[in-house]
PDB file of C-alpha atoms in Angstrom:
ATOM      1  CA  UNK A  74    -133.835 -45.849  -6.387  1.00 46.00           C
ATOM      2  CA  UNK A  75    -133.547 -49.144  -4.547  1.00 48.00           C
ATOM      3  CA  UNK A  76    -132.176 -47.353  -1.475  1.00 50.00           C
ATOM      4  CA  UNK A  77    -135.239 -45.128  -1.414  1.00 52.00           C
ATOM      5  CA  UNK A  78    -137.526 -48.136  -1.736  1.00 53.00           C
ATOM      6  CA  UNK A  79    -135.839 -49.994   1.102  1.00 51.00           C
ATOM      7  CA  UNK A  80    -135.981 -46.898   3.303  1.00 51.00           C
ATOM      8  CA  UNK A  81    -139.701 -46.579   2.644  1.00 50.00           C
ATOM      9  CA  UNK A  82    -140.485 -50.261   3.231  1.00 49.00           C
ATOM     10  CA  UNK A  83    -138.864 -50.068   6.652  1.00 53.00           C
ATOM     11  CA  UNK A  84    -141.547 -47.611   7.737  1.00 55.00           C
ATOM     12  CA  UNK A  85    -144.584 -48.594   5.647  1.00 53.00           C
ATOM     13  CA  UNK A  86    -146.069 -52.099   5.393  1.00 54.00           C
ATOM     14  CA  UNK A  87    -145.449 -53.799   2.071  1.00 56.00           C
ATOM     15  CA  UNK A  88    -149.102 -54.399   1.181  1.00 56.00           C
ATOM     16  CA  UNK A  89    -149.791 -50.693   1.664  1.00 54.00           C
ATOM     17  CA  UNK A  90    -147.084 -49.864  -0.880  1.00 53.00           C
ATOM     18  CA  UNK A  91    -148.448 -52.432  -3.332  1.00 54.00           C
ATOM     19  CA  UNK A  92    -151.933 -50.961  -3.032  1.00 54.00           C
ATOM     20  CA  UNK A  93    -150.526 -47.522  -3.719  1.00 49.00           C
ATOM     21  CA  UNK A  94    -148.720 -48.764  -6.810  1.00 51.00           C
ATOM     22  CA  UNK A  95    -151.924 -50.108  -8.312  1.00 52.00           C
ATOM     23  CA  UNK A  96    -154.232 -47.249  -7.354  1.00 54.00           C
ATOM     24  CA  UNK A  97    -151.921 -44.239  -7.667  1.00 51.00           C
ATOM     25  CA  UNK A  98    -149.667 -45.195 -10.561  1.00 55.00           C
ATOM     26  CA  UNK A  99    -150.023 -41.774 -12.315  1.00 55.00           C
ATOM     27  CA  UNK A 100    -148.874 -40.077  -9.101  1.00 54.00           C
ATOM     28  CA  UNK A 101    -145.896 -42.324  -8.417  1.00 55.00           C
ATOM     29  CA  UNK A 102    -143.444 -39.622  -9.462  1.00 56.00           C
ATOM     30  CA  UNK A 103    -144.907 -37.165  -6.983  1.00 58.00           C
ATOM     31  CA  UNK A 104    -144.943 -39.807  -4.252  1.00 56.00           C
ATOM     32  CA  UNK A 105    -141.325 -40.676  -4.996  1.00 59.00           C
ATOM     33  CA  UNK A 106    -140.318 -37.015  -4.713  1.00 59.00           C
ATOM     34  CA  UNK A 107    -142.190 -36.702  -1.403  1.00 60.00           C
ATOM     35  CA  UNK A 108    -140.653 -39.892  -0.031  1.00 64.00           C
ATOM     36  CA  UNK A 109    -137.172 -38.757  -1.059  1.00 63.00           C
ATOM     37  CA  UNK A 110    -137.761 -35.403   0.636  1.00 66.00           C
ATOM     38  CA  UNK A 111    -138.929 -36.947   3.907  1.00 66.00           C
ATOM     39  CA  UNK A 112    -136.221 -39.612   3.817  1.00 65.00           C
ATOM     40  CA  UNK A 113    -133.556 -36.933   3.517  1.00 67.00           C
ATOM     41  CA  UNK A 114    -135.099 -35.056   6.440  1.00 68.00           C
ATOM     42  CA  UNK A 115    -135.061 -38.183   8.594  1.00 71.00           C
ATOM     43  CA  UNK A 116    -131.480 -38.998   7.579  1.00 73.00           C
ATOM     44  CA  UNK A 117    -130.385 -35.491   8.513  1.00 74.00           C
ATOM     45  CA  UNK A 118    -132.210 -35.821  11.842  1.00 75.00           C
ATOM     46  CA  UNK A 119    -130.506 -39.181  12.536  1.00 75.00           C
ATOM     47  CA  UNK A 120    -127.148 -37.606  11.731  1.00 75.00           C
ATOM     48  CA  UNK A 121    -127.937 -34.728  14.079  1.00 78.00           C
ATOM     49  CA  UNK A 122    -128.904 -37.159  16.854  1.00 77.00           C
ATOM     50  CA  UNK A 123    -125.649 -39.024  16.298  1.00 76.00           C
ATOM     51  CA  UNK A 124    -123.393 -35.942  16.300  1.00 79.00           C
ATOM     52  CA  UNK A 125    -124.996 -33.771  18.988  1.00 79.00           C
ATOM     53  CA  UNK A 126    -123.983 -35.940  22.020  1.00 78.00           C
ATOM     54  CA  UNK A 127    -120.410 -36.050  20.727  1.00 76.00           C
ATOM     55  CA  UNK A 128    -120.444 -32.276  20.333  1.00 79.00           C
ATOM     56  CA  UNK A 129    -121.837 -31.799  23.837  1.00 78.00           C
ATOM     57  CA  UNK A 130    -119.179 -34.134  25.210  1.00 78.00           C
ATOM     58  CA  UNK A 131    -116.508 -32.114  23.423  1.00 80.00           C
ATOM     59  CA  UNK A 132    -117.908 -28.879  24.886  1.00 76.00           C
ATOM     60  CA  UNK A 133    -117.989 -30.390  28.356  1.00 78.00           C
ATOM     61  CA  UNK A 134    -114.402 -31.636  28.124  1.00 76.00           C
ATOM     62  CA  UNK A 135    -113.111 -28.287  26.888  1.00 74.00           C
ATOM     63  CA  UNK A 136    -115.070 -26.545  29.666  1.00 69.00           C
ATOM     64  CA  UNK A 137    -113.459 -28.823  32.276  1.00 65.00           C
ATOM     65  CA  UNK A 138    -110.003 -28.045  30.893  1.00 66.00           C
ATOM     66  CA  UNK A 139    -110.708 -24.315  31.095  1.00 64.00           C
ATOM     67  CA  UNK A 140    -111.650 -24.684  34.758  1.00 63.00           C
ATOM     68  CA  UNK A 141    -108.366 -26.480  35.495  1.00 57.00           C
ATOM     69  CA  UNK A 142    -106.415 -23.661  33.857  1.00 52.00           C
TER      70      UNK A 142
END
């Protein structure tokens, strides 16, 4: 739960989160589910951005080797 909170505070100002806690306390469970959903999407996107250049480099290197053969 603390990881989710730190991931959210990186993107949303702290006073905004505190205002939400006081005004939307009955809906905190729904907000937490939404934040977890979007955080997982952004983590998957970061992982994709990290892996895709390596994959393209691998494809390029294998393509170069096929040309030499």
